[in-house]
Amino acid sequence: MDFFTKGYSALRGPAGQPQTALETIVKLSDRLTQSTLISDRRAAVLGLKGLTRDCKADVGQHALDALLALLDTDAKDDVESGRAILETLALLCQVDSKEGGKIPRDDLGLKHTDVALSSPAPTHALLVLLPDNNFYLRLHSLQLLSVWLTNRPHVVQQHFQQAPDGPSAIDQLLTDHRDIIRAEALNTLQLLVAGNPPVQTSIAFAGAFEKLLNIIGSEGGVEGGSTVFEALSAIENLLRHNVGTQKFFRDLEFTSHLPALLLFPSPPPPPDHPVPQEFSLQFWNAQKIANAGAVISICQMLIAGKGDVNQAPDLGGLARCLVELALASNAPTGLKTKALKALPPDPPLLNLITCYIPVPETNGEEWDRLPAEPAIGVLVAYALDGDYGMPGSVEFVGPIARRGSLELRAAALSTFEAFVTNDLNARLYILGEMASPTPLPAGSEVTRLPFRTLVRALADVPQSPMTPESAHRHQIASLLFTSLIRGSEKCKTLARSIIPNTVAPLAPASNFVEAATLASEKHPAEDDDEDPPQALLSALLGNLAMAMRSRSISRERGERDMRDWDRVIVAYLVILSAWAWDSPIAVKDILEEGGIMTVLMEPVSQSSGIDVLVQGLCAFVLGACYEFNREPGEITRATLQPIFHKRIGADTFVSRMARLREDARFKVVTPETFVVDVAVDDGGLPGHTGPLVVGESATDGEGEIWMDWAFVEFWKENYYTIQKSITNDPNSITAEAGGNIDTAAIITNLKSTISTQQAEIERLQAKLTQVAKEREEERESLNAQVTSLSERLSELSGEVEAEKEKKKEVEKEQEDLLVLLEELNTKRRKDKERMREKGMEVSEDEEEEEGDDDEDEDEEEE
């Protein structure tokens, strides 16, 4: 009743006449600063709160400073006053977004926020209110802090760093079990640490990680609700771009909690034991997918920050968890893609994994278990055919070009590329399996050979009409194979022995090194009575010519699969570009293939109707064949140069490769993804041969692949050499090609040896320095001891001399005493004789004494 009386009195003018809103605001503002009763100030705040929505500018102009001052006084002493102050300040600082979500610079909320944050005092006062256990006071404090962080995050973060109890205040909020408070605290925490390493570090070191993991565990892990997602996002924000918090997270062994959050068994099973089916087959809903995606994002940051997983045992189980989730589970496609992208460059792909495929007509409720096989084989199958691209998965049909599935295949391709890039033995082993697969053990349930499947995908003749699915299979197979032969003459030599239609058994090998040695020595069997079988390189050249012809027929008929044919042609040209580079033997094989030079020169010489990627890659292959034509044969550099200048011309040759470099499909390829949107023509349908229209797509969600990042880097490094090659004299010495993995391996070994020797030298030098230091310390110690002993000797010598002098003095004194005694004895005897002479009595004692004295004198004389 008192509240209504005071409110009515504040709004009532003189003599009961009503006041304007501005007059009321001014009067209430004066009461905030002049009233001595807290109840009056509370009533004034409540009145201002009611006027804020309609008179935001006036309230801010006249009452904002007073409200901020009360934040440090009344808000601490009175809960109701504090709640009203916080709500009013939140309304004043709230931003009113206009159409399109844009916020004007002169927005009143931003102006009021700038006033509130002009000094650190309001922020510090707000942080002091956070530990208060009152529900409404804590809630509205968090909401006001969130508003300020949303409007001016950097200023609030700067003030937070100056607050003495800021991290501890935030840390206390994470132990609040009230759902609304906890949700608001998690949201505020994410805003507070975003993009600010010092704030991230201070909050992390205050114990935030442990409390956030406790929240996640109490909510049921990834199977929890939105609170789990917010807590995971908070952990991710604390770790993002911050080496210190990442190291802190690993040092406290919090990484061991991450696989368990994904329901991976803890501790993980041995590498030769399968993962429980409960992990591989789970029920997935939208919230669980989001939560698992957040966990994988955290794993990706930790793995990327640590580097070599083999040197980080704490991350080894994490990498295996991601492999199992990506390749051997029923997780959604998008989640598998994220898991593949989170893997380190050297994931554990040699372990056996057990995959599952859905039983037809069960709507994904029943799954069949497949025989265990190496993860690297499953990875190749994923890249070639997508998710569930295994025998028996015939019910999963549809457009493989859908972006989600294509992103998964692209991620599998990138993982394979990273795995084999710096491991020559792995390349030789895989190429050896492609040439002659290891025979399966008797009774084995494995029904597919993934590397042989890759050979068939490369050698299969492209069929018309070409579909996006078939085009993508040819493309990904070419990129997989290119990653195996790029930059290594050993690999290219072994690849020349691959016969698509011949399978020669190979003795089993115990490891990659042994398998690579055996693979490099094996050769396909030949029958002397029959023509030698066609090698893979010849099959690829024939397929290229067939694809060129089919594409021309499709163009003449006006069919809409021209773009798919262009992708198939690009796939073959990518292989030839990598194979011909710095490989004279391969160049000789290409040049001796009948009609291939015509097939390559015709697209380059045409001025229209040909995709610029096809033209540029054909020019690159021709230039590589000219540059590295070093083996003796019928077609020499002198033969090729006049043909190139006559049919193509140097300017046209350079122009074709320059246009490729400027094409959007080439420029948009990044290390993260090389799946681009499908371009559209004037009719709104895919199939034109012009430049890509980035950002447009013929069908929502569709995408396409032209080349991967590894090939783009290879082309950028070497295209300039090829551009100049056609103008070089045929008899000149060709430039040395870079990027040879064999040379790189030798250099790496030499560098490793030098590094080891240098480390040994440094160790010996350090040991020598340590020994010299010890000897110097020992010498100084001995010198100090000698000096000390010498000084002691001098002291003792002085003492001996002093004692000798004292002894001489004592002896002299004794002699003087003896003389004196003798004189006294003589005088006494004389006195006794005189006494006897005069008849005086002399005592017997005196006589005895006299006798004794005489005896003593006699003894002394003797």
PDB file of C-alpha atoms in Angstrom, residues 200-404:
ATOM      1  CA  GLN A 200      39.695 -17.121 -21.907  1.00  0.00           C
ATOM      2  CA  THR A 201      42.831 -17.918 -19.928  1.00  0.00           C
ATOM      3  CA  SER A 202      41.702 -16.297 -16.682  1.00  0.00           C
ATOM      4  CA  ILE A 203      38.325 -18.066 -16.701  1.00  0.00           C
ATOM      5  CA  ALA A 204      39.799 -21.418 -17.754  1.00  0.00           C
ATOM      6  CA  PHE A 205      42.393 -21.307 -14.994  1.00  0.00           C
ATOM      7  CA  ALA A 206      39.658 -20.489 -12.482  1.00  0.00           C
ATOM      8  CA  GLY A 207      38.215 -23.994 -13.017  1.00  0.00           C
ATOM      9  CA  ALA A 208      35.683 -23.471 -15.788  1.00  0.00           C
ATOM     10  CA  PHE A 209      36.588 -26.631 -17.734  1.00  0.00           C
ATOM     11  CA  GLU A 210      35.893 -28.970 -14.845  1.00  0.00           C
ATOM     12  CA  LYS A 211      32.570 -27.344 -14.018  1.00  0.00           C
ATOM     13  CA  LEU A 212      31.447 -27.295 -17.647  1.00  0.00           C
ATOM     14  CA  LEU A 213      32.280 -30.995 -18.009  1.00  0.00           C
ATOM     15  CA  ASN A 214      30.330 -31.675 -14.821  1.00  0.00           C
ATOM     16  CA  ILE A 215      27.320 -29.886 -16.312  1.00  0.00           C
ATOM     17  CA  ILE A 216      27.607 -31.974 -19.481  1.00  0.00           C
ATOM     18  CA  GLY A 217      27.883 -35.187 -17.492  1.00  0.00           C
ATOM     19  CA  SER A 218      24.946 -34.352 -15.242  1.00  0.00           C
ATOM     20  CA  GLU A 219      22.801 -33.641 -18.314  1.00  0.00           C
ATOM     21  CA  GLY A 220      23.552 -36.999 -19.958  1.00  0.00           C
ATOM     22  CA  GLY A 221      26.395 -36.198 -22.335  1.00  0.00           C
ATOM     23  CA  VAL A 222      25.571 -35.854 -26.026  1.00  0.00           C
ATOM     24  CA  GLU A 223      22.154 -37.340 -25.348  1.00  0.00           C
ATOM     25  CA  GLY A 224      21.299 -34.312 -23.204  1.00  0.00           C
ATOM     26  CA  GLY A 225      19.410 -31.204 -24.228  1.00  0.00           C
ATOM     27  CA  SER A 226      20.301 -27.685 -25.246  1.00  0.00           C
ATOM     28  CA  THR A 227      22.195 -27.087 -21.989  1.00  0.00           C
ATOM     29  CA  VAL A 228      24.790 -29.638 -23.088  1.00  0.00           C
ATOM     30  CA  PHE A 229      25.211 -27.850 -26.398  1.00  0.00           C
ATOM     31  CA  GLU A 230      25.675 -24.494 -24.668  1.00  0.00           C
ATOM     32  CA  ALA A 231      28.247 -25.977 -22.278  1.00  0.00           C
ATOM     33  CA  LEU A 232      30.159 -27.574 -25.183  1.00  0.00           C
ATOM     34  CA  SER A 233      30.051 -24.273 -27.071  1.00  0.00           C
ATOM     35  CA  ALA A 234      31.473 -22.549 -23.993  1.00  0.00           C
ATOM     36  CA  ILE A 235      34.370 -25.036 -23.885  1.00  0.00           C
ATOM     37  CA  GLU A 236      34.957 -24.506 -27.589  1.00  0.00           C
ATOM     38  CA  ASN A 237      35.057 -20.725 -27.127  1.00  0.00           C
ATOM     39  CA  LEU A 238      37.516 -21.090 -24.262  1.00  0.00           C
ATOM     40  CA  LEU A 239      39.839 -23.173 -26.462  1.00  0.00           C
ATOM     41  CA  ARG A 240      39.497 -21.311 -29.753  1.00  0.00           C
ATOM     42  CA  HIS A 241      42.763 -19.698 -30.952  1.00  0.00           C
ATOM     43  CA  ASN A 242      44.297 -20.045 -27.483  1.00  0.00           C
ATOM     44  CA  VAL A 243      47.334 -22.298 -27.167  1.00  0.00           C
ATOM     45  CA  GLY A 244      47.492 -21.753 -23.410  1.00  0.00           C
ATOM     46  CA  THR A 245      43.990 -23.024 -22.654  1.00  0.00           C
ATOM     47  CA  GLN A 246      44.410 -25.923 -25.067  1.00  0.00           C
ATOM     48  CA  LYS A 247      47.610 -27.002 -23.313  1.00  0.00           C
ATOM     49  CA  PHE A 248      45.896 -26.552 -19.944  1.00  0.00           C
ATOM     50  CA  PHE A 249      42.984 -28.723 -21.132  1.00  0.00           C
ATOM     51  CA  ARG A 250      45.368 -31.470 -22.244  1.00  0.00           C
ATOM     52  CA  ASP A 251      47.640 -31.248 -19.196  1.00  0.00           C
ATOM     53  CA  LEU A 252      44.680 -31.829 -16.893  1.00  0.00           C
ATOM     54  CA  GLU A 253      43.757 -34.890 -19.031  1.00  0.00           C
ATOM     55  CA  PHE A 254      40.322 -33.544 -19.874  1.00  0.00           C
ATOM     56  CA  THR A 255      40.823 -34.946 -23.403  1.00  0.00           C
ATOM     57  CA  SER A 256      40.064 -38.402 -22.007  1.00  0.00           C
ATOM     58  CA  HIS A 257      36.501 -37.217 -21.310  1.00  0.00           C
ATOM     59  CA  LEU A 258      35.749 -36.392 -24.963  1.00  0.00           C
ATOM     60  CA  PRO A 259      35.452 -39.929 -26.419  1.00  0.00           C
ATOM     61  CA  ALA A 260      33.226 -40.892 -23.500  1.00  0.00           C
ATOM     62  CA  LEU A 261      30.943 -37.941 -24.315  1.00  0.00           C
ATOM     63  CA  LEU A 262      30.433 -39.537 -27.743  1.00  0.00           C
ATOM     64  CA  LEU A 263      29.617 -42.823 -25.939  1.00  0.00           C
ATOM     65  CA  PHE A 264      32.939 -44.366 -27.007  1.00  0.00           C
ATOM     66  CA  PRO A 265      34.067 -46.993 -24.460  1.00  0.00           C
ATOM     67  CA  SER A 266      36.517 -45.803 -21.835  1.00  0.00           C
ATOM     68  CA  PRO A 267      39.193 -47.049 -21.664  1.00  0.00           C
ATOM     69  CA  PRO A 268      39.213 -47.740 -25.425  1.00  0.00           C
ATOM     70  CA  PRO A 269      39.431 -51.375 -26.546  1.00  0.00           C
ATOM     71  CA  PRO A 270      42.753 -52.663 -27.920  1.00  0.00           C
ATOM     72  CA  PRO A 271      43.392 -51.975 -31.626  1.00  0.00           C
ATOM     73  CA  ASP A 272      42.744 -55.626 -32.544  1.00  0.00           C
ATOM     74  CA  HIS A 273      39.376 -55.685 -30.749  1.00  0.00           C
ATOM     75  CA  PRO A 274      36.153 -54.403 -32.320  1.00  0.00           C
ATOM     76  CA  VAL A 275      34.260 -51.468 -30.875  1.00  0.00           C
ATOM     77  CA  PRO A 276      30.999 -52.395 -29.088  1.00  0.00           C
ATOM     78  CA  GLN A 277      27.900 -52.279 -31.223  1.00  0.00           C
ATOM     79  CA  GLU A 278      26.298 -49.847 -28.768  1.00  0.00           C
ATOM     80  CA  PHE A 279      28.678 -47.166 -30.024  1.00  0.00           C
ATOM     81  CA  SER A 280      28.396 -47.981 -33.717  1.00  0.00           C
ATOM     82  CA  LEU A 281      24.592 -48.126 -33.797  1.00  0.00           C
ATOM     83  CA  GLN A 282      22.922 -45.281 -31.912  1.00  0.00           C
ATOM     84  CA  PHE A 283      19.670 -43.371 -32.155  1.00  0.00           C
ATOM     85  CA  TRP A 284      20.202 -39.870 -33.474  1.00  0.00           C
ATOM     86  CA  ASN A 285      17.976 -36.827 -33.133  1.00  0.00           C
ATOM     87  CA  ALA A 286      18.597 -33.196 -34.024  1.00  0.00           C
ATOM     88  CA  GLN A 287      19.818 -32.180 -30.564  1.00  0.00           C
ATOM     89  CA  LYS A 288      22.136 -35.172 -30.240  1.00  0.00           C
ATOM     90  CA  ILE A 289      23.606 -34.428 -33.669  1.00  0.00           C
ATOM     91  CA  ALA A 290      24.264 -30.823 -32.648  1.00  0.00           C
ATOM     92  CA  ASN A 291      25.864 -31.913 -29.364  1.00  0.00           C
ATOM     93  CA  ALA A 292      28.075 -34.500 -31.052  1.00  0.00           C
ATOM     94  CA  GLY A 293      29.092 -31.929 -33.662  1.00  0.00           C
ATOM     95  CA  ALA A 294      30.225 -29.584 -30.885  1.00  0.00           C
ATOM     96  CA  VAL A 295      32.315 -32.370 -29.311  1.00  0.00           C
ATOM     97  CA  ILE A 296      33.956 -33.080 -32.672  1.00  0.00           C
ATOM     98  CA  SER A 297      34.752 -29.382 -33.121  1.00  0.00           C
ATOM     99  CA  ILE A 298      36.546 -29.426 -29.767  1.00  0.00           C
ATOM    100  CA  CYS A 299      38.444 -32.565 -30.814  1.00  0.00           C
ATOM    101  CA  GLN A 300      39.478 -30.894 -34.064  1.00  0.00           C
ATOM    102  CA  MET A 301      40.965 -27.893 -32.240  1.00  0.00           C
ATOM    103  CA  LEU A 302      42.886 -30.075 -29.798  1.00  0.00           C
ATOM    104  CA  ILE A 303      44.247 -32.378 -32.506  1.00  0.00           C
ATOM    105  CA  ALA A 304      45.229 -29.476 -34.759  1.00  0.00           C
ATOM    106  CA  GLY A 305      46.973 -27.766 -31.843  1.00  0.00           C
ATOM    107  CA  LYS A 306      48.905 -30.871 -30.778  1.00  0.00           C
ATOM    108  CA  GLY A 307      50.296 -31.866 -34.163  1.00  0.00           C
ATOM    109  CA  ASP A 308      51.569 -35.447 -34.365  1.00  0.00           C
ATOM    110  CA  VAL A 309      49.076 -37.730 -32.638  1.00  0.00           C
ATOM    111  CA  ASN A 310      51.712 -40.462 -32.390  1.00  0.00           C
ATOM    112  CA  GLN A 311      53.636 -38.143 -30.071  1.00  0.00           C
ATOM    113  CA  ALA A 312      50.495 -37.403 -28.050  1.00  0.00           C
ATOM    114  CA  PRO A 313      49.196 -40.573 -26.390  1.00  0.00           C
ATOM    115  CA  ASP A 314      46.353 -38.629 -24.791  1.00  0.00           C
ATOM    116  CA  LEU A 315      44.905 -38.007 -28.263  1.00  0.00           C
ATOM    117  CA  GLY A 316      45.398 -41.507 -29.687  1.00  0.00           C
ATOM    118  CA  GLY A 317      42.077 -42.788 -28.338  1.00  0.00           C
ATOM    119  CA  LEU A 318      40.418 -39.637 -29.600  1.00  0.00           C
ATOM    120  CA  ALA A 319      41.632 -40.259 -33.150  1.00  0.00           C
ATOM    121  CA  ARG A 320      40.382 -43.846 -33.090  1.00  0.00           C
ATOM    122  CA  CYS A 321      37.006 -42.687 -31.786  1.00  0.00           C
ATOM    123  CA  LEU A 322      36.703 -40.287 -34.728  1.00  0.00           C
ATOM    124  CA  VAL A 323      37.693 -43.002 -37.227  1.00  0.00           C
ATOM    125  CA  GLU A 324      35.086 -45.399 -35.852  1.00  0.00           C
ATOM    126  CA  LEU A 325      32.422 -42.681 -35.809  1.00  0.00           C
ATOM    127  CA  ALA A 326      33.172 -41.596 -39.375  1.00  0.00           C
ATOM    128  CA  LEU A 327      33.609 -44.982 -41.052  1.00  0.00           C
ATOM    129  CA  ALA A 328      31.913 -47.656 -38.935  1.00  0.00           C
ATOM    130  CA  SER A 329      28.779 -46.163 -37.422  1.00  0.00           C
ATOM    131  CA  ASN A 330      25.260 -45.139 -38.355  1.00  0.00           C
ATOM    132  CA  ALA A 331      25.941 -41.488 -37.568  1.00  0.00           C
ATOM    133  CA  PRO A 332      24.366 -38.952 -39.955  1.00  0.00           C
ATOM    134  CA  THR A 333      26.337 -37.983 -43.027  1.00  0.00           C
ATOM    135  CA  GLY A 334      27.091 -34.465 -41.820  1.00  0.00           C
ATOM    136  CA  LEU A 335      28.518 -35.776 -38.555  1.00  0.00           C
ATOM    137  CA  LYS A 336      30.723 -38.266 -40.388  1.00  0.00           C
ATOM    138  CA  THR A 337      32.016 -35.439 -42.561  1.00  0.00           C
ATOM    139  CA  LYS A 338      32.980 -33.408 -39.500  1.00  0.00           C
ATOM    140  CA  ALA A 339      34.679 -36.420 -37.938  1.00  0.00           C
ATOM    141  CA  LEU A 340      36.781 -37.002 -41.066  1.00  0.00           C
ATOM    142  CA  LYS A 341      37.796 -33.352 -41.205  1.00  0.00           C
ATOM    143  CA  ALA A 342      38.832 -33.489 -37.536  1.00  0.00           C
ATOM    144  CA  LEU A 343      41.250 -36.391 -38.060  1.00  0.00           C
ATOM    145  CA  PRO A 344      45.003 -35.713 -37.831  1.00  0.00           C
ATOM    146  CA  PRO A 345      47.240 -36.055 -40.938  1.00  0.00           C
ATOM    147  CA  ASP A 346      48.309 -39.549 -39.815  1.00  0.00           C
ATOM    148  CA  PRO A 347      45.129 -41.184 -38.473  1.00  0.00           C
ATOM    149  CA  PRO A 348      45.049 -44.842 -37.397  1.00  0.00           C
ATOM    150  CA  LEU A 349      43.699 -46.149 -40.715  1.00  0.00           C
ATOM    151  CA  LEU A 350      45.507 -49.491 -40.552  1.00  0.00           C
ATOM    152  CA  ASN A 351      43.326 -50.816 -37.745  1.00  0.00           C
ATOM    153  CA  LEU A 352      40.539 -53.241 -38.574  1.00  0.00           C
ATOM    154  CA  ILE A 353      37.053 -51.808 -38.208  1.00  0.00           C
ATOM    155  CA  THR A 354      33.626 -53.422 -38.409  1.00  0.00           C
ATOM    156  CA  CYS A 355      31.074 -51.631 -40.570  1.00  0.00           C
ATOM    157  CA  TYR A 356      27.300 -51.944 -40.681  1.00  0.00           C
ATOM    158  CA  ILE A 357      24.812 -51.429 -43.498  1.00  0.00           C
ATOM    159  CA  PRO A 358      21.049 -51.004 -43.168  1.00  0.00           C
ATOM    160  CA  VAL A 359      18.839 -53.949 -44.006  1.00  0.00           C
ATOM    161  CA  PRO A 360      16.631 -53.147 -47.016  1.00  0.00           C
ATOM    162  CA  GLU A 361      13.022 -52.166 -46.318  1.00  0.00           C
ATOM    163  CA  THR A 362      13.576 -51.685 -42.568  1.00  0.00           C
ATOM    164  CA  ASN A 363      13.747 -47.879 -42.591  1.00  0.00           C
ATOM    165  CA  GLY A 364      17.154 -47.968 -40.928  1.00  0.00           C
ATOM    166  CA  GLU A 365      15.938 -49.917 -37.888  1.00  0.00           C
ATOM    167  CA  GLU A 366      17.899 -53.095 -38.655  1.00  0.00           C
ATOM    168  CA  TRP A 367      21.537 -53.323 -39.635  1.00  0.00           C
ATOM    169  CA  ASP A 368      23.762 -56.056 -41.006  1.00  0.00           C
ATOM    170  CA  ARG A 369      27.287 -56.473 -39.752  1.00  0.00           C
ATOM    171  CA  LEU A 370      30.071 -56.647 -42.337  1.00  0.00           C
ATOM    172  CA  PRO A 371      33.401 -58.488 -41.950  1.00  0.00           C
ATOM    173  CA  ALA A 372      36.203 -56.505 -40.372  1.00  0.00           C
ATOM    174  CA  GLU A 373      38.572 -54.773 -42.797  1.00  0.00           C
ATOM    175  CA  PRO A 374      41.257 -52.044 -42.651  1.00  0.00           C
ATOM    176  CA  ALA A 375      39.916 -48.554 -42.201  1.00  0.00           C
ATOM    177  CA  ILE A 376      41.888 -47.324 -45.221  1.00  0.00           C
ATOM    178  CA  GLY A 377      39.831 -49.619 -47.466  1.00  0.00           C
ATOM    179  CA  VAL A 378      36.555 -48.325 -46.036  1.00  0.00           C
ATOM    180  CA  LEU A 379      37.828 -44.779 -46.557  1.00  0.00           C
ATOM    181  CA  VAL A 380      38.423 -45.468 -50.253  1.00  0.00           C
ATOM    182  CA  ALA A 381      34.944 -46.977 -50.547  1.00  0.00           C
ATOM    183  CA  TYR A 382      33.428 -43.887 -48.902  1.00  0.00           C
ATOM    184  CA  ALA A 383      35.269 -41.629 -51.325  1.00  0.00           C
ATOM    185  CA  LEU A 384      34.184 -43.622 -54.373  1.00  0.00           C
ATOM    186  CA  ASP A 385      30.580 -44.389 -53.485  1.00  0.00           C
ATOM    187  CA  GLY A 386      29.628 -42.266 -50.509  1.00  0.00           C
ATOM    188  CA  ASP A 387      27.968 -43.336 -47.284  1.00  0.00           C
ATOM    189  CA  TYR A 388      26.869 -46.977 -47.279  1.00  0.00           C
ATOM    190  CA  GLY A 389      28.513 -47.361 -50.671  1.00  0.00           C
ATOM    191  CA  MET A 390      28.939 -51.053 -50.016  1.00  0.00           C
ATOM    192  CA  PRO A 391      27.543 -54.260 -51.436  1.00  0.00           C
ATOM    193  CA  GLY A 392      23.939 -54.668 -50.435  1.00  0.00           C
ATOM    194  CA  SER A 393      23.098 -50.987 -49.945  1.00  0.00           C
ATOM    195  CA  VAL A 394      20.996 -50.848 -53.105  1.00  0.00           C
ATOM    196  CA  GLU A 395      18.081 -49.150 -51.409  1.00  0.00           C
ATOM    197  CA  PHE A 396      20.145 -45.994 -50.920  1.00  0.00           C
ATOM    198  CA  VAL A 397      19.767 -44.459 -54.356  1.00  0.00           C
ATOM    199  CA  GLY A 398      19.345 -40.855 -55.318  1.00  0.00           C
ATOM    200  CA  PRO A 399      21.413 -37.875 -56.366  1.00  0.00           C
ATOM    201  CA  ILE A 400      24.934 -38.428 -55.097  1.00  0.00           C
ATOM    202  CA  ALA A 401      25.559 -34.839 -56.153  1.00  0.00           C
ATOM    203  CA  ARG A 402      23.609 -33.683 -53.139  1.00  0.00           C
ATOM    204  CA  ARG A 403      25.987 -31.477 -51.219  1.00  0.00           C
ATOM    205  CA  GLY A 404      25.883 -33.421 -47.934  1.00  0.00           C
TER     206      GLY A 404
END
